[in-house]
PDB file of C-alpha atoms and ligand atoms in Angstrom:
ATOM      1  CA  MET A   1     253.447 -10.061  57.698  1.00 92.00           C
ATOM      2  CA  ILE A   2     257.311 -10.269  56.079  1.00 97.00           C
ATOM      3  CA  GLU A   3     258.687 -12.736  53.833  1.00 98.00           C
ATOM      4  CA  GLU A   4     262.042 -12.468  52.629  1.00 98.00           C
ATOM      5  CA  ILE A   5     261.789 -13.364  48.779  1.00 98.00           C
ATOM      6  CA  LEU A   6     265.804 -12.953  47.925  1.00 98.00           C
ATOM      7  CA  PRO A   7     268.434 -11.190  50.148  1.00 98.00           C
ATOM      8  CA  ASN A   8     266.909  -8.177  50.119  1.00 98.00           C
ATOM      9  CA  LEU A   9     264.019  -8.383  49.036  1.00 98.00           C
ATOM     10  CA  TYR A  10     260.746  -8.799  51.047  1.00 98.00           C
ATOM     11  CA  ARG A  11     257.073  -9.396  50.850  1.00 98.00           C
ATOM     12  CA  VAL A  12     255.037  -6.885  52.997  1.00 98.00           C
ATOM     13  CA  GLU A  13     251.113  -7.990  53.686  1.00 98.00           C
ATOM     14  CA  ILE A  14     248.654  -5.080  53.649  1.00 98.00           C
ATOM     15  CA  PRO A  15     245.618  -5.762  54.665  1.00 98.00           C
ATOM     16  CA  LEU A  16     242.278  -4.833  52.601  1.00 96.00           C
ATOM     17  CA  PRO A  17     239.363  -4.702  54.783  1.00 92.00           C
ATOM     18  CA  ALA A  18     236.553  -5.752  53.029  1.00 85.00           C
ATOM     19  CA  SER A  19     237.841  -5.906  49.902  1.00 86.00           C
ATOM     20  CA  PRO A  20     237.837  -9.759  47.838  1.00 85.00           C
ATOM     21  CA  LEU A  21     241.519  -9.146  47.166  1.00 90.00           C
ATOM     22  CA  LYS A  22     242.324  -9.717  50.807  1.00 94.00           C
ATOM     23  CA  TRP A  23     245.212  -8.185  51.146  1.00 97.00           C
ATOM     24  CA  LEU A  24     248.097  -6.390  48.853  1.00 98.00           C
ATOM     25  CA  ASN A  25     251.994  -7.703  48.179  1.00 98.00           C
ATOM     26  CA  SER A  26     254.224  -4.242  49.686  1.00 98.00           C
ATOM     27  CA  TYR A  27     257.573  -5.038  48.130  1.00 98.00           C
ATOM     28  CA  ILE A  28     260.213  -3.293  49.868  1.00 98.00           C
ATOM     29  CA  VAL A  29     264.101  -3.644  48.132  1.00 98.00           C
ATOM     30  CA  ARG A  30     266.709  -2.480  50.345  1.00 98.00           C
ATOM     31  CA  GLY A  31     269.148  -1.228  48.053  1.00 97.00           C
ATOM     32  CA  ARG A  32     273.273   0.224  48.953  1.00 95.00           C
ATOM     33  CA  ASP A  33     272.044   3.964  50.937  1.00 94.00           C
ATOM     34  CA  ARG A  34     267.916   3.969  49.833  1.00 97.00           C
ATOM     35  CA  PHE A  35     264.943   1.224  49.832  1.00 98.00           C
ATOM     36  CA  LEU A  36     262.283   0.998  47.482  1.00 98.00           C
ATOM     37  CA  MET A  37     258.167   0.252  47.701  1.00 98.00           C
ATOM     38  CA  ILE A  38     256.393  -1.072  45.205  1.00 98.00           C
ATOM     39  CA  ASP A  39     252.952  -0.421  45.959  1.00 98.00           C
ATOM     40  CA  THR A  40     251.440   0.864  49.329  1.00 98.00           C
ATOM     41  CA  GLY A  41     247.764  -0.342  50.082  1.00 97.00           C
ATOM     42  CA  PHE A  42     244.786   1.821  50.863  1.00 97.00           C
ATOM     43  CA  ASN A  43     245.148   5.247  52.216  1.00 96.00           C
ATOM     44  CA  ARG A  44     243.135   3.865  55.495  1.00 96.00           C
ATOM     45  CA  ASP A  45     244.565   3.531  58.742  1.00 97.00           C
ATOM     46  CA  GLU A  46     244.497  -0.256  58.897  1.00 97.00           C
ATOM     47  CA  CYS A  47     247.039   0.219  55.815  1.00 98.00           C
ATOM     48  CA  LEU A  48     249.152   2.573  57.754  1.00 98.00           C
ATOM     49  CA  ASN A  49     249.460   0.641  60.867  1.00 98.00           C
ATOM     50  CA  ALA A  50     250.161  -2.753  59.085  1.00 98.00           C
ATOM     51  CA  MET A  51     252.915  -0.842  57.009  1.00 98.00           C
ATOM     52  CA  SER A  52     254.723   0.956  59.627  1.00 98.00           C
ATOM     53  CA  ALA A  53     254.671  -2.216  61.711  1.00 98.00           C
ATOM     54  CA  SER A  54     256.554  -3.931  58.895  1.00 98.00           C
ATOM     55  CA  LEU A  55     258.885  -1.346  58.034  1.00 98.00           C
ATOM     56  CA  GLN A  56     259.683  -0.871  61.561  1.00 98.00           C
ATOM     57  CA  LYS A  57     260.543  -4.510  61.915  1.00 98.00           C
ATOM     58  CA  LEU A  58     262.638  -4.103  58.453  1.00 98.00           C
ATOM     59  CA  GLY A  59     264.584  -1.464  60.022  1.00 97.00           C
ATOM     60  CA  VAL A  60     263.110   0.397  57.019  1.00 98.00           C
ATOM     61  CA  ASP A  61     263.659   4.904  56.932  1.00 97.00           C
ATOM     62  CA  LEU A  62     260.782   6.469  54.599  1.00 97.00           C
ATOM     63  CA  THR A  63     263.383   9.395  54.448  1.00 97.00           C
ATOM     64  CA  ARG A  64     265.512   7.023  52.499  1.00 97.00           C
ATOM     65  CA  THR A  65     262.829   5.464  50.497  1.00 98.00           C
ATOM     66  CA  ASP A  66     261.566   6.092  46.806  1.00 98.00           C
ATOM     67  CA  PHE A  67     258.711   4.450  45.277  1.00 98.00           C
ATOM     68  CA  PHE A  68     257.743   2.230  42.529  1.00 98.00           C
ATOM     69  CA  ILE A  69     253.763   2.584  41.522  1.00 98.00           C
ATOM     70  CA  THR A  70     252.202  -0.098  39.540  1.00 98.00           C
ATOM     71  CA  HIS A  71     249.131   1.266  38.465  1.00 98.00           C
ATOM     72  CA  LEU A  72     246.936   4.000  39.798  1.00 96.00           C
ATOM     73  CA  HIS A  73     244.155   2.155  41.132  1.00 96.00           C
ATOM     74  CA  SER A  74     244.024   3.052  45.463  1.00 95.00           C
ATOM     75  CA  ASP A  75     245.017  -0.068  46.801  1.00 96.00           C
ATOM     76  CA  HIS A  76     248.037   0.393  45.566  1.00 98.00           C
ATOM     77  CA  MET A  77     249.226   4.266  45.801  1.00 97.00           C
ATOM     78  CA  GLY A  78     246.656   5.400  48.541  1.00 97.00           C
ATOM     79  CA  LEU A  79     249.002   5.209  51.439  1.00 98.00           C
ATOM     80  CA  LEU A  80     251.548   6.654  48.767  1.00 97.00           C
ATOM     81  CA  GLY A  81     250.588  10.571  50.322  1.00 95.00           C
ATOM     82  CA  LYS A  82     251.011   8.928  53.786  1.00 96.00           C
ATOM     83  CA  ILE A  83     254.320   7.670  53.860  1.00 97.00           C
ATOM     84  CA  ALA A  84     256.490   9.531  51.102  1.00 97.00           C
ATOM     85  CA  GLY A  85     258.705  11.547  52.418  1.00 93.00           C
ATOM     86  CA  ASP A  86     259.344  15.414  51.197  1.00 91.00           C
ATOM     87  CA  LYS A  87     262.315  14.563  49.269  1.00 92.00           C
ATOM     88  CA  ALA A  88     261.144  10.309  47.809  1.00 97.00           C
ATOM     89  CA  ARG A  89     261.669  10.287  44.167  1.00 98.00           C
ATOM     90  CA  VAL A  90     258.243   8.257  42.735  1.00 98.00           C
ATOM     91  CA  LEU A  91     257.920   6.219  40.058  1.00 98.00           C
ATOM     92  CA  PHE A  92     255.106   6.158  37.764  1.00 98.00           C
ATOM     93  CA  ASN A  93     254.088   6.181  34.112  1.00 98.00           C
ATOM     94  CA  GLU A  94     252.815   9.429  31.891  1.00 98.00           C
ATOM     95  CA  ARG A  95     249.894   8.294  31.162  1.00 97.00           C
ATOM     96  CA  GLU A  96     248.357   7.511  34.492  1.00 97.00           C
ATOM     97  CA  ALA A  97     250.603  10.774  36.222  1.00 97.00           C
ATOM     98  CA  ARG A  98     248.644  12.720  33.271  1.00 96.00           C
ATOM     99  CA  ARG A  99     245.606  11.987  34.954  1.00 94.00           C
ATOM    100  CA  ILE A 100     245.958  12.694  38.575  1.00 94.00           C
ATOM    101  CA  TYR A 101     247.511  16.114  37.948  1.00 95.00           C
ATOM    102  CA  ALA A 102     244.382  16.091  35.560  1.00 93.00           C
ATOM    103  CA  GLN A 103     241.900  15.534  38.370  1.00 88.00           C
ATOM    104  CA  HIS A 104     243.872  17.125  41.280  1.00 87.00           C
ATOM    105  CA  ALA A 105     243.118  20.582  38.970  1.00 89.00           C
ATOM    106  CA  GLY A 106     239.321  19.461  39.109  1.00 87.00           C
ATOM    107  CA  VAL A 107     239.232  17.345  35.675  1.00 87.00           C
ATOM    108  CA  ASP A 108     236.293  15.076  36.820  1.00 84.00           C
ATOM    109  CA  HIS A 109     236.608  11.645  34.902  1.00 84.00           C
ATOM    110  CA  TRP A 110     233.709   9.714  37.301  1.00 85.00           C
ATOM    111  CA  GLN A 111     231.234  12.074  35.479  1.00 86.00           C
ATOM    112  CA  LYS A 112     231.928  10.199  32.399  1.00 89.00           C
ATOM    113  CA  ILE A 113     232.030   6.842  33.262  1.00 90.00           C
ATOM    114  CA  LEU A 114     228.823   7.633  35.308  1.00 91.00           C
ATOM    115  CA  ASP A 115     227.095   8.945  32.384  1.00 93.00           C
ATOM    116  CA  VAL A 116     228.473   5.496  29.697  1.00 94.00           C
ATOM    117  CA  TYR A 117     226.745   3.558  32.211  1.00 94.00           C
ATOM    118  CA  ILE A 118     223.938   4.949  32.928  1.00 95.00           C
ATOM    119  CA  ALA A 119     223.996   4.752  28.722  1.00 96.00           C
ATOM    120  CA  ASN A 120     224.348   1.058  29.286  1.00 97.00           C
ATOM    121  CA  GLY A 121     222.176   0.020  31.781  1.00 95.00           C
ATOM    122  CA  PHE A 122     223.205   1.234  34.833  1.00 92.00           C
ATOM    123  CA  THR A 123     220.181   3.021  37.038  1.00 88.00           C
ATOM    124  CA  ALA A 124     221.427   6.262  37.819  1.00 87.00           C
ATOM    125  CA  GLU A 125     220.804   5.645  41.345  1.00 87.00           C
ATOM    126  CA  SER A 126     223.274   2.339  41.806  1.00 86.00           C
ATOM    127  CA  ALA A 127     225.361   4.178  39.730  1.00 85.00           C
ATOM    128  CA  ARG A 128     225.919   6.989  41.963  1.00 84.00           C
ATOM    129  CA  THR A 129     226.221   4.678  45.310  1.00 86.00           C
ATOM    130  CA  SER A 130     228.477   2.207  43.615  1.00 84.00           C
ATOM    131  CA  LEU A 131     230.695   5.494  43.364  1.00 82.00           C
ATOM    132  CA  GLU A 132     230.080   6.896  46.588  1.00 82.00           C
ATOM    133  CA  ARG A 133     231.326   3.009  47.980  1.00 81.00           C
ATOM    134  CA  HIS A 134     233.960   3.096  45.768  1.00 81.00           C
ATOM    135  CA  PRO A 135     237.562   2.711  47.148  1.00 78.00           C
ATOM    136  CA  ALA A 136     238.999   5.199  44.275  1.00 80.00           C
ATOM    137  CA  HIS A 137     237.135   7.938  46.882  1.00 79.00           C
ATOM    138  CA  ARG A 138     237.803   7.015  50.518  1.00 83.00           C
ATOM    139  CA  TYR A 139     240.651   5.329  50.208  1.00 90.00           C
ATOM    140  CA  GLY A 140     242.383   7.009  47.480  1.00 91.00           C
ATOM    141  CA  LEU A 141     245.759   9.307  47.310  1.00 91.00           C
ATOM    142  CA  LYS A 142     244.872  12.837  48.948  1.00 88.00           C
ATOM    143  CA  ARG A 143     248.110  14.464  48.417  1.00 90.00           C
ATOM    144  CA  GLU A 144     250.046  15.747  45.439  1.00 91.00           C
ATOM    145  CA  ILE A 145     252.957  14.221  44.322  1.00 95.00           C
ATOM    146  CA  ASP A 146     255.555  15.284  41.884  1.00 96.00           C
ATOM    147  CA  PHE A 147     255.867  12.298  40.437  1.00 98.00           C
ATOM    148  CA  THR A 148     259.120  10.812  37.670  1.00 98.00           C
ATOM    149  CA  ILE A 149     257.989   9.599  34.601  1.00 98.00           C
ATOM    150  CA  VAL A 150     259.024   6.667  33.880  1.00 98.00           C
ATOM    151  CA  LYS A 151     258.349   4.534  30.300  1.00 98.00           C
ATOM    152  CA  ASP A 152     258.975   0.926  29.053  1.00 98.00           C
ATOM    153  CA  GLY A 153     262.488   0.038  29.077  1.00 98.00           C
ATOM    154  CA  ASP A 154     263.783   2.614  31.527  1.00 98.00           C
ATOM    155  CA  ARG A 155     266.486   1.397  33.719  1.00 98.00           C
ATOM    156  CA  ILE A 156     265.820   1.652  37.913  1.00 98.00           C
ATOM    157  CA  ASP A 157     269.037  -0.135  39.879  1.00 98.00           C
ATOM    158  CA  VAL A 158     268.726  -0.827  43.509  1.00 98.00           C
ATOM    159  CA  GLY A 159     271.201  -2.758  45.216  1.00 97.00           C
ATOM    160  CA  ASP A 160     272.021  -5.888  43.303  1.00 96.00           C
ATOM    161  CA  PHE A 161     269.000  -5.125  41.343  1.00 98.00           C
ATOM    162  CA  HIS A 162     268.241  -3.819  38.157  1.00 98.00           C
ATOM    163  CA  PHE A 163     265.335  -3.953  37.018  1.00 98.00           C
ATOM    164  CA  ARG A 164     263.307  -3.193  34.100  1.00 98.00           C
ATOM    165  CA  CYS A 165     260.590  -1.062  33.445  1.00 98.00           C
ATOM    166  CA  VAL A 166     257.742  -3.693  31.135  1.00 98.00           C
ATOM    167  CA  ALA A 167     254.647  -1.075  29.938  1.00 98.00           C
ATOM    168  CA  THR A 168     251.840  -4.029  30.601  1.00 98.00           C
ATOM    169  CA  PRO A 169     248.916  -2.082  29.806  1.00 98.00           C
ATOM    170  CA  GLY A 170     245.222  -3.663  30.090  1.00 98.00           C
ATOM    171  CA  HIS A 171     244.514  -4.204  33.849  1.00 98.00           C
ATOM    172  CA  SER A 172     244.884  -0.206  33.735  1.00 98.00           C
ATOM    173  CA  PRO A 173     246.024   2.142  30.903  1.00 98.00           C
ATOM    174  CA  GLY A 174     249.770   2.980  32.085  1.00 98.00           C
ATOM    175  CA  HIS A 175     250.200  -0.252  34.416  1.00 98.00           C
ATOM    176  CA  THR A 176     253.766  -0.895  34.027  1.00 98.00           C
ATOM    177  CA  SER A 177     255.749  -3.493  35.888  1.00 98.00           C
ATOM    178  CA  LEU A 178     259.222  -4.828  36.612  1.00 98.00           C
ATOM    179  CA  TYR A 179     261.141  -7.204  35.522  1.00 98.00           C
ATOM    180  CA  ASP A 180     265.139  -8.584  36.794  1.00 98.00           C
ATOM    181  CA  ALA A 181     266.543 -10.490  34.125  1.00 98.00           C
ATOM    182  CA  GLU A 182     269.673 -11.314  36.364  1.00 98.00           C
ATOM    183  CA  LYS A 183     267.460 -12.434  39.022  1.00 98.00           C
ATOM    184  CA  LYS A 184     264.566 -13.945  37.418  1.00 98.00           C
ATOM    185  CA  ILE A 185     261.545 -11.982  38.573  1.00 98.00           C
ATOM    186  CA  LEU A 186     259.040  -9.973  37.737  1.00 98.00           C
ATOM    187  CA  ILE A 187     256.823  -7.593  39.565  1.00 98.00           C
ATOM    188  CA  ALA A 188     253.490  -7.334  37.854  1.00 98.00           C
ATOM    189  CA  GLY A 189     251.137  -5.459  40.376  1.00 98.00           C
ATOM    190  CA  ASP A 190     247.659  -6.188  39.179  1.00 98.00           C
ATOM    191  CA  HIS A 191     248.758  -7.651  35.595  1.00 98.00           C
ATOM    192  CA  ILE A 192     249.346 -11.399  36.685  1.00 98.00           C
ATOM    193  CA  LEU A 193     247.477 -12.852  39.807  1.00 97.00           C
ATOM    194  CA  PHE A 194     246.914 -16.379  40.986  1.00 94.00           C
ATOM    195  CA  ASP A 195     243.682 -17.756  42.531  1.00 87.00           C
ATOM    196  CA  ILE A 196     242.120 -14.661  41.635  1.00 92.00           C
ATOM    197  CA  THR A 197     242.068 -13.117  37.939  1.00 94.00           C
ATOM    198  CA  PRO A 198     242.581  -9.285  37.003  1.00 96.00           C
ATOM    199  CA  ASN A 199     239.365  -6.693  36.855  1.00 95.00           C
ATOM    200  CA  ILE A 200     239.728  -5.575  33.356  1.00 97.00           C
ATOM    201  CA  THR A 201     236.987  -3.044  33.010  1.00 97.00           C
ATOM    202  CA  TYR A 202     236.250  -0.482  30.764  1.00 96.00           C
ATOM    203  CA  TRP A 203     238.280   3.357  30.688  1.00 95.00           C
ATOM    204  CA  VAL A 204     237.183   6.437  29.005  1.00 92.00           C
ATOM    205  CA  ASP A 205     240.658   6.575  27.827  1.00 89.00           C
ATOM    206  CA  MET A 206     241.451   3.262  26.672  1.00 94.00           C
ATOM    207  CA  GLU A 207     240.421   1.493  23.712  1.00 94.00           C
ATOM    208  CA  ASP A 208     239.606  -1.933  23.894  1.00 97.00           C
ATOM    209  CA  SER A 209     241.079  -2.648  27.067  1.00 98.00           C
ATOM    210  CA  LEU A 210     240.597  -6.641  26.863  1.00 98.00           C
ATOM    211  CA  ASP A 211     242.853  -6.264  23.244  1.00 98.00           C
ATOM    212  CA  ARG A 212     245.434  -3.924  25.370  1.00 98.00           C
ATOM    213  CA  TYR A 213     245.419  -6.629  28.366  1.00 98.00           C
ATOM    214  CA  LEU A 214     245.882  -9.871  26.466  1.00 98.00           C
ATOM    215  CA  ALA A 215     248.859  -7.932  24.219  1.00 98.00           C
ATOM    216  CA  SER A 216     250.555  -7.634  27.819  1.00 98.00           C
ATOM    217  CA  LEU A 217     249.893 -11.198  28.655  1.00 98.00           C
ATOM    218  CA  GLU A 218     251.516 -12.626  25.251  1.00 97.00           C
ATOM    219  CA  ARG A 219     254.581  -9.697  25.981  1.00 97.00           C
ATOM    220  CA  VAL A 220     255.236 -10.925  29.229  1.00 97.00           C
ATOM    221  CA  SER A 221     255.152 -14.853  28.732  1.00 96.00           C
ATOM    222  CA  ALA A 222     258.079 -14.829  26.888  1.00 93.00           C
ATOM    223  CA  LEU A 223     260.344 -13.433  30.194  1.00 97.00           C
ATOM    224  CA  ASP A 224     262.151 -15.830  31.754  1.00 98.00           C
ATOM    225  CA  VAL A 225     260.761 -15.387  34.868  1.00 98.00           C
ATOM    226  CA  GLU A 226     260.766 -17.763  38.186  1.00 98.00           C
ATOM    227  CA  ILE A 227     258.851 -15.949  40.502  1.00 98.00           C
ATOM    228  CA  VAL A 228     256.119 -13.205  39.410  1.00 98.00           C
ATOM    229  CA  LEU A 229     255.671 -11.511  41.977  1.00 98.00           C
ATOM    230  CA  THR A 230     251.932 -10.137  42.196  1.00 98.00           C
ATOM    231  CA  GLY A 231     250.190  -7.649  43.885  1.00 98.00           C
ATOM    232  CA  HIS A 232     247.833  -9.687  45.957  1.00 98.00           C
ATOM    233  CA  ARG A 233     247.380 -12.846  47.381  1.00 96.00           C
ATOM    234  CA  ARG A 234     250.039 -15.698  45.972  1.00 95.00           C
ATOM    235  CA  LEU A 235     253.144 -15.589  43.923  1.00 96.00           C
ATOM    236  CA  VAL A 236     252.931 -17.156  40.753  1.00 95.00           C
ATOM    237  CA  HIS A 237     256.019 -19.983  40.067  1.00 96.00           C
ATOM    238  CA  ASP A 238     254.870 -20.224  36.479  1.00 97.00           C
ATOM    239  CA  LEU A 239     254.309 -17.448  34.558  1.00 97.00           C
ATOM    240  CA  SER A 240     253.144 -19.195  31.351  1.00 96.00           C
ATOM    241  CA  GLY A 241     251.003 -21.776  32.631  1.00 97.00           C
ATOM    242  CA  ARG A 242     249.333 -18.805  34.463  1.00 97.00           C
ATOM    243  CA  VAL A 243     249.079 -16.712  31.060  1.00 98.00           C
ATOM    244  CA  ARG A 244     247.318 -19.773  29.698  1.00 97.00           C
ATOM    245  CA  GLU A 245     244.894 -20.244  32.006  1.00 97.00           C
ATOM    246  CA  LEU A 246     244.130 -16.394  32.043  1.00 98.00           C
ATOM    247  CA  GLN A 247     244.022 -16.388  28.051  1.00 98.00           C
ATOM    248  CA  GLU A 248     241.313 -19.091  28.661  1.00 98.00           C
ATOM    249  CA  HIS A 249     239.688 -17.372  31.073  1.00 97.00           C
ATOM    250  CA  HIS A 250     239.271 -14.581  28.537  1.00 98.00           C
ATOM    251  CA  ARG A 251     238.180 -16.620  26.019  1.00 98.00           C
ATOM    252  CA  ALA A 252     235.024 -18.286  27.814  1.00 97.00           C
ATOM    253  CA  ARG A 253     233.999 -15.363  29.319  1.00 97.00           C
ATOM    254  CA  LEU A 254     233.533 -13.630  24.895  1.00 98.00           C
ATOM    255  CA  ASP A 255     231.570 -17.064  24.055  1.00 98.00           C
ATOM    256  CA  GLU A 256     229.532 -16.642  27.615  1.00 98.00           C
ATOM    257  CA  VAL A 257     228.702 -12.580  26.124  1.00 98.00           C
ATOM    258  CA  LEU A 258     228.291 -13.771  22.686  1.00 98.00           C
ATOM    259  CA  ALA A 259     225.235 -17.120  23.975  1.00 98.00           C
ATOM    260  CA  ALA A 260     224.009 -14.147  25.992  1.00 98.00           C
ATOM    261  CA  LEU A 261     223.920 -11.948  22.942  1.00 98.00           C
ATOM    262  CA  GLY A 262     222.496 -14.869  20.385  1.00 97.00           C
ATOM    263  CA  ASP A 263     219.731 -15.170  22.676  1.00 94.00           C
ATOM    264  CA  GLY A 264     218.790 -11.682  21.744  1.00 96.00           C
ATOM    265  CA  GLU A 265     219.681  -8.059  21.842  1.00 98.00           C
ATOM    266  CA  LYS A 266     220.487  -6.762  25.161  1.00 98.00           C
ATOM    267  CA  ASN A 267     221.896  -4.004  26.991  1.00 98.00           C
ATOM    268  CA  ILE A 268     225.563  -4.394  29.278  1.00 97.00           C
ATOM    269  CA  LEU A 269     223.365  -4.288  32.551  1.00 96.00           C
ATOM    270  CA  GLN A 270     221.419  -7.419  30.930  1.00 96.00           C
ATOM    271  CA  THR A 271     223.873  -9.083  29.270  1.00 97.00           C
ATOM    272  CA  ALA A 272     225.804  -9.542  32.780  1.00 96.00           C
ATOM    273  CA  PRO A 273     224.276 -12.112  34.722  1.00 95.00           C
ATOM    274  CA  HIS A 274     224.767 -14.453  32.000  1.00 95.00           C
ATOM    275  CA  ILE A 275     228.507 -14.561  32.833  1.00 95.00           C
ATOM    276  CA  ARG A 276     229.344 -16.546  35.171  1.00 93.00           C
ATOM    277  CA  TRP A 277     231.402 -14.637  38.593  1.00 92.00           C
ATOM    278  CA  ASN A 278     233.737 -15.973  41.021  1.00 83.00           C
ATOM    279  CA  ILE A 279     231.670 -14.086  43.490  1.00 80.00           C
ATOM    280  CA  SER A 280     230.240 -15.904  46.605  1.00 78.00           C
ATOM    281  CA  ALA A 281     226.493 -14.149  45.753  1.00 81.00           C
ATOM    282  CA  ARG A 282     224.459 -16.788  43.883  1.00 82.00           C
ATOM    283  CA  THR A 283     222.363 -14.574  41.906  1.00 86.00           C
ATOM    284  CA  TRP A 284     223.163 -11.431  40.253  1.00 87.00           C
ATOM    285  CA  GLU A 285     219.897 -10.010  42.214  1.00 87.00           C
ATOM    286  CA  GLU A 286     222.251 -10.466  45.765  1.00 89.00           C
ATOM    287  CA  PHE A 287     225.351  -9.059  44.124  1.00 88.00           C
ATOM    288  CA  PRO A 288     225.994  -6.187  46.288  1.00 86.00           C
ATOM    289  CA  VAL A 289     226.502  -2.813  44.506  1.00 84.00           C
ATOM    290  CA  GLN A 290     229.836  -2.048  44.265  1.00 83.00           C
ATOM    291  CA  GLN A 291     230.589  -5.565  42.815  1.00 86.00           C
ATOM    292  CA  LYS A 292     227.754  -5.298  40.309  1.00 90.00           C
ATOM    293  CA  TRP A 293     229.881  -2.454  38.954  1.00 90.00           C
ATOM    294  CA  PHE A 294     232.807  -4.236  38.934  1.00 90.00           C
ATOM    295  CA  ALA A 295     231.169  -6.574  36.963  1.00 93.00           C
ATOM    296  CA  PHE A 296     229.374  -4.443  34.335  1.00 95.00           C
ATOM    297  CA  GLY A 297     233.023  -2.730  34.161  1.00 96.00           C
ATOM    298  CA  GLU A 298     234.226  -5.784  33.203  1.00 97.00           C
ATOM    299  CA  THR A 299     231.291  -7.211  30.469  1.00 98.00           C
ATOM    300  CA  MET A 300     230.987  -3.381  29.585  1.00 98.00           C
ATOM    301  CA  ALA A 301     235.184  -4.620  28.257  1.00 98.00           C
ATOM    302  CA  HIS A 302     234.172  -7.729  26.468  1.00 98.00           C
ATOM    303  CA  VAL A 303     231.917  -6.598  25.041  1.00 98.00           C
ATOM    304  CA  LYS A 304     233.553  -3.980  23.147  1.00 98.00           C
ATOM    305  CA  HIS A 305     236.388  -6.420  22.186  1.00 98.00           C
ATOM    306  CA  LEU A 306     233.998  -8.331  20.440  1.00 98.00           C
ATOM    307  CA  GLU A 307     232.408  -5.527  18.816  1.00 98.00           C
ATOM    308  CA  GLY A 308     236.175  -3.775  18.088  1.00 97.00           C
ATOM    309  CA  LYS A 309     236.676  -7.788  16.323  1.00 97.00           C
ATOM    310  CA  GLY A 310     233.584  -7.417  14.030  1.00 98.00           C
ATOM    311  CA  LYS A 311     231.642 -10.275  16.359  1.00 98.00           C
ATOM    312  CA  VAL A 312     228.580  -7.700  17.707  1.00 98.00           C
ATOM    313  CA  ARG A 313     227.578  -4.772  17.068  1.00 98.00           C
ATOM    314  CA  GLY A 314     225.854  -1.623  19.077  1.00 98.00           C
ATOM    315  CA  HIS A 315     222.506   0.543  18.262  1.00 98.00           C
ATOM    316  CA  ASN A 316     222.434   3.632  20.025  1.00 97.00           C
ATOM    317  CA  ARG A 317     218.751   4.538  20.652  1.00 96.00           C
ATOM    318  CA  SER A 318     218.035   7.708  21.850  1.00 95.00           C
ATOM    319  CA  GLY A 319     221.276   8.055  24.276  1.00 94.00           C
ATOM    320  CA  ARG A 320     220.406   3.685  24.917  1.00 96.00           C
ATOM    321  CA  ILE A 321     222.851   1.202  24.325  1.00 98.00           C
ATOM    322  CA  THR A 322     222.567  -2.278  23.395  1.00 98.00           C
ATOM    323  CA  TYR A 323     224.056  -4.579  21.669  1.00 98.00           C
ATOM    324  CA  SER A 324     223.561  -7.803  19.626  1.00 98.00           C
ATOM    325  CA  LEU A 325     225.644 -10.088  17.025  1.00 98.00           C
ATOM    326  CA  ALA A 326     226.827  -9.083  14.078  1.00 95.00           C
TER     327      ALA A 326
HETATM  328 ZN1   ZN B   1     244.510  -2.679  40.430  1.00 60.32          ZN
END
């Protein structure tokens, strides 16, 4: 599916089979002699086929296409390796570029995450199953890319569009959005989503991700924006209203964590079932293991935020970590 958002700016829907996100919004900007594509889809045939069909309809020439990737998740950058031409510039934030270079050099971030999750109550067996099924492993970027690093405030000009990079860390450590002040559009990746809330998870290399996320929400809410071009599902037309809803969502979730810990000391796995999750499973036991993994990470981000604020305290007993109210 292709939607013309503005002259020379298109939204292309890339299906994400079996993902609750349903589809990725890839954006294509037609410049004078080159195109810019923002985000790509998973590295899998269903995405490649949908992308190829749309590019053909739009007359996009991949040998004259550059890329901007909002963040490292595989539904945004996995397909890049299949579609980026040899001379394509791939604009990407430094923090996540370093992480990807390190991965290609053999550094395993996953082992660290696995260790943290297990210390916080996730069983070794389900942790391993989750990792095997994790989209990053199955549909991630397989080819090495030489990124062109962009920083907060950098300008990207394509045809009539004049974008400014806006660092919006939180959903991921280096997440970056694009803002065109004249057109009043914000290409927001997974920083702002409508009808679902962006997953804010624990990162071994980002302290208090929720704190960073809430600060990034404040930051974009000050921008003059008519349309937020989201990374998934529907677009947002009321940015400040949506920001308030997202802030409220996290406040409520923090209260749920406080209530759960007020009821007695718990590890993260024991805390997670006390949070209301927007998923079709009726009980925590019915959660597919992959969704448990995401819910676990989200719970941990909220607990760590409360710990940072001095409201909860962690206890480490021979490598097993629990939390109680401070
Ligand atoms: Zn993402």
